[in-house]
Coordinates of N, CA, C and O and ligand atoms in Angstrom, one line a residue:
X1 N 74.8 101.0 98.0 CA 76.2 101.4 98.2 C 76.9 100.4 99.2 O 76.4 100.1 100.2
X2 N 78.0 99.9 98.9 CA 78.5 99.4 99.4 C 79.4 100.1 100.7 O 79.7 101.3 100.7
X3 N 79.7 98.7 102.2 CA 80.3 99.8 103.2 C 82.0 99.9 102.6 O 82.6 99.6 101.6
X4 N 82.4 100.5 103.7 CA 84.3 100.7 104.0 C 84.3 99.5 104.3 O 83.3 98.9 104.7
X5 N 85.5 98.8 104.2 CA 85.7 97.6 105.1 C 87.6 98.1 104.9 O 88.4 98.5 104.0
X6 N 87.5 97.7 105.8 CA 89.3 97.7 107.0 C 89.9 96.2 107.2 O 89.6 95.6 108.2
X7 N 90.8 95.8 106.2 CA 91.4 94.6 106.6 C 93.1 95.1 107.4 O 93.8 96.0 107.0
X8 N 93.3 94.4 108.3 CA 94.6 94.5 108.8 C 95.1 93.2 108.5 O 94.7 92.0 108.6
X9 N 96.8 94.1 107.4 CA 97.2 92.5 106.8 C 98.2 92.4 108.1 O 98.6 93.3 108.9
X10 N 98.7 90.5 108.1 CA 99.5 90.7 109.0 C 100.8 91.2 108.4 O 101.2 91.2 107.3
X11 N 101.2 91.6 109.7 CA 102.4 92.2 109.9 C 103.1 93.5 108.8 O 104.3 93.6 108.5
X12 N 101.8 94.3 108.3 CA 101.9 95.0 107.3 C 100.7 96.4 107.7 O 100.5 96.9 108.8
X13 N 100.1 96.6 106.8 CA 99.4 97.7 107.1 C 97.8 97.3 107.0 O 97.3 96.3 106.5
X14 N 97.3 98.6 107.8 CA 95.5 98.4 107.4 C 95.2 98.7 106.2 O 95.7 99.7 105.8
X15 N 94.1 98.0 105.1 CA 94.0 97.8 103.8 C 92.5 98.7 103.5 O 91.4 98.1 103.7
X16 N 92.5 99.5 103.3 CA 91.0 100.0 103.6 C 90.4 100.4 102.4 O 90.8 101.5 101.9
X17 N 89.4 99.7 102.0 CA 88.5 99.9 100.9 C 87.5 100.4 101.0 O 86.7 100.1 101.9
X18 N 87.1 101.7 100.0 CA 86.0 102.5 100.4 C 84.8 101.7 99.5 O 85.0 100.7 98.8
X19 N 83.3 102.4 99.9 CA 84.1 104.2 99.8 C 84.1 104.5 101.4 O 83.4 103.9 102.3
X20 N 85.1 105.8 101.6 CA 85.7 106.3 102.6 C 86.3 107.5 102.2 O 86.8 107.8 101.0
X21 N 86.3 108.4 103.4 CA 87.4 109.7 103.6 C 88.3 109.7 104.8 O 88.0 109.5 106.0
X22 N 89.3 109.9 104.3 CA 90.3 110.1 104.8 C 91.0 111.8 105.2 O 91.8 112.5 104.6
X23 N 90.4 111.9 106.5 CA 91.0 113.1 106.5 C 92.0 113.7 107.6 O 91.9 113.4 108.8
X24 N 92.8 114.4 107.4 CA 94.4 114.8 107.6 C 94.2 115.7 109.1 O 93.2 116.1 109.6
X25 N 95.4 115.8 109.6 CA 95.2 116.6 110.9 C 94.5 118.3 110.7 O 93.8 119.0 111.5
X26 N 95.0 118.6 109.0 CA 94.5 119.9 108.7 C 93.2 120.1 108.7 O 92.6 121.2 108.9
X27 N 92.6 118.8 108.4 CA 91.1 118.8 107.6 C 90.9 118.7 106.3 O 89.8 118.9 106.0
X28 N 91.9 118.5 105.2 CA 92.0 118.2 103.7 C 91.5 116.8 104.2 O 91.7 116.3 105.3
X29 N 90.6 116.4 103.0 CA 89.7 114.9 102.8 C 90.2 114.2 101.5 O 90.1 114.8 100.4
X30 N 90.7 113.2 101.5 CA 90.7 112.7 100.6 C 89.5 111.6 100.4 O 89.1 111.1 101.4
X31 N 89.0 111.4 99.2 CA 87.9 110.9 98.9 C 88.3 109.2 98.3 O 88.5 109.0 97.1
X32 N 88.5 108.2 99.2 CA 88.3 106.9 98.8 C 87.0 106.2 97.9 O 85.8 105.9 98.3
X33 N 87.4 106.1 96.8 CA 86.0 105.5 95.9 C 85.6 104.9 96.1 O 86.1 104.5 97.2
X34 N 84.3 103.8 95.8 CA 83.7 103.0 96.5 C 84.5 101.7 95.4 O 84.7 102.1 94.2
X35 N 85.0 100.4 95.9 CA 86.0 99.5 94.9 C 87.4 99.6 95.6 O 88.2 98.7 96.1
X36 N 87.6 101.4 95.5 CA 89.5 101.5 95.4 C 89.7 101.8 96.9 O 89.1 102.4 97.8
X37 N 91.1 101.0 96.9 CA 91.8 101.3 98.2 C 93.0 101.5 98.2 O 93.8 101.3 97.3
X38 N 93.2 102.3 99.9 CA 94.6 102.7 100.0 C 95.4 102.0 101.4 O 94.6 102.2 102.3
X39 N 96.5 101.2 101.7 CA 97.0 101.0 102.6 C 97.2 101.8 103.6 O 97.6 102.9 103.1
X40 N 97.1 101.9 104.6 CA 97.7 103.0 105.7 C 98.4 102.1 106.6 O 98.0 101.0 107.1
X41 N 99.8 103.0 106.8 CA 101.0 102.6 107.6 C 100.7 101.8 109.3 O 100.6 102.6 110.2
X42 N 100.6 100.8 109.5 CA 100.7 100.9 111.0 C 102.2 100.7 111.4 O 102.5 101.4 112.4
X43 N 103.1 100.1 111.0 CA 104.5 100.1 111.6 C 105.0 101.3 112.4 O 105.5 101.1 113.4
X44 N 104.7 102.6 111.7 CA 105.1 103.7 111.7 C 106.2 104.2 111.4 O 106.8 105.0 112.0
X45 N 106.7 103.4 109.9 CA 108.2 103.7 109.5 C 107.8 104.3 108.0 O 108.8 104.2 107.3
X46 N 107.0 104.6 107.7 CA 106.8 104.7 106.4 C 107.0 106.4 106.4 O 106.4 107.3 107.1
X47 N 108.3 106.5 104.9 CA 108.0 108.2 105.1 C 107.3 109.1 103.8 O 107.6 110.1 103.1
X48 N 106.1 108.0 104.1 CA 104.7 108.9 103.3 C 103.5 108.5 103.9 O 102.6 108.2 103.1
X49 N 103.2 108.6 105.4 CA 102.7 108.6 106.2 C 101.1 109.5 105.3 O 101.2 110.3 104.3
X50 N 99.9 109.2 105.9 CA 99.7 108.1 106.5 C 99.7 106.7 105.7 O 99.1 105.7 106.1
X51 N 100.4 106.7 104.6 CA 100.1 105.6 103.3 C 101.2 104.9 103.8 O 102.2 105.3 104.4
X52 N 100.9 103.8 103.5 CA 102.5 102.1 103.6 C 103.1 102.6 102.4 O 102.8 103.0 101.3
X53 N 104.2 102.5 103.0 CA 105.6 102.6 101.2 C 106.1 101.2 101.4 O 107.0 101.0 100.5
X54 N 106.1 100.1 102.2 CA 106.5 98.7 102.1 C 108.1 98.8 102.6 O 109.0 98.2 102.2
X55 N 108.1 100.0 104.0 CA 109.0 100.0 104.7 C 108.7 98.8 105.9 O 109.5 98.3 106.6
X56 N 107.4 98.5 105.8 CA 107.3 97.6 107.2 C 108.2 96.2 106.4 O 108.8 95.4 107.1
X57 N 108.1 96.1 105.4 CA 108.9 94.3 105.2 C 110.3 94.6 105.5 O 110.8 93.8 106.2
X58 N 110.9 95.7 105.2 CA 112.4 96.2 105.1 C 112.9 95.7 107.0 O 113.8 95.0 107.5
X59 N 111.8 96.4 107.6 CA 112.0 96.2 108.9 C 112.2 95.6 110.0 O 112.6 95.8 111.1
X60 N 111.3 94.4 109.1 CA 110.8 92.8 109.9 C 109.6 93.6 111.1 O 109.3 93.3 112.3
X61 N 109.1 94.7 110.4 CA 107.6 94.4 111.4 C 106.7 93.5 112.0 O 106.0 92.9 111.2
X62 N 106.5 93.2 113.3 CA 105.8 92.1 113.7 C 104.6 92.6 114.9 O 104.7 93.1 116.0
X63 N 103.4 92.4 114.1 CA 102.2 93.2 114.8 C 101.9 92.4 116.0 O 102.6 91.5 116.4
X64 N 100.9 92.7 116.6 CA 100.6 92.2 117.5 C 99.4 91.7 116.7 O 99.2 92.5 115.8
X65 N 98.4 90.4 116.6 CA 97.2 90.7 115.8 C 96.1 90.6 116.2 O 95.2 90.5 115.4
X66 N 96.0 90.6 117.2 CA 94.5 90.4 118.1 C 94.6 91.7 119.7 O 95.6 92.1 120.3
X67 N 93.9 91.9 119.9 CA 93.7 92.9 121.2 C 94.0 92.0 122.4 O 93.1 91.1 122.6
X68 N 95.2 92.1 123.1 CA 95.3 91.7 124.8 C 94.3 92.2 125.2 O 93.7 93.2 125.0
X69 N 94.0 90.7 126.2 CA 92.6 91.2 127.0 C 92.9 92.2 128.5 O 93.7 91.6 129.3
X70 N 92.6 93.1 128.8 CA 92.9 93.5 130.6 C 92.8 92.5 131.3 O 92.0 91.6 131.1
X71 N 93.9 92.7 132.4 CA 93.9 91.6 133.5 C 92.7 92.0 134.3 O 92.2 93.1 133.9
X72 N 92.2 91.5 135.2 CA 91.4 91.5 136.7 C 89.8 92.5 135.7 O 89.0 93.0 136.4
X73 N 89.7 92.5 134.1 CA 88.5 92.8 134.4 C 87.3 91.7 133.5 O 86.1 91.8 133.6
Ligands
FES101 S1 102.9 99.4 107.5 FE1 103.9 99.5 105.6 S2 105.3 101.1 105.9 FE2 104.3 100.9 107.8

């Protein structure tokens, strides 16, 4: 079986290929196939959350793309 793998495109959304579940604040699961994938929003402008609708281009979203390191540690 192959794993999940999580690409972060830039300045767009995380690309996530299963297999994987996705599940909601309620606890509904959606079932990611092993092959198929779904974007999920990072901008947070999208209004079909948690999925990308390709409001981040509309917006000029610009990610950050790597983790700042802490100062003094
Ligand atoms: S990342 Fe695409 S709409 Fe938010």
């Amino acid at each position: 079986m192959a794993d999940c793998t999580i690409r972060v495109n830039p300045n767009g959304p995380y690309r996530v290929t299963g297999p994987a579940t996705l599940t909601d604040p309620q606890g509904n699961e959606t079932v990611i196939e092993e092959g198929r994938g779904v974007s999920l929003c990072r901008c947070g402008a999208s209004t079909n959350k948690p999925y990308c609708d390709g409001t981040h281009s509309r917006i000029g979203f610009a990610a950050a793309e790597a983790a700042v390191q802490k100062s003094g540690s």
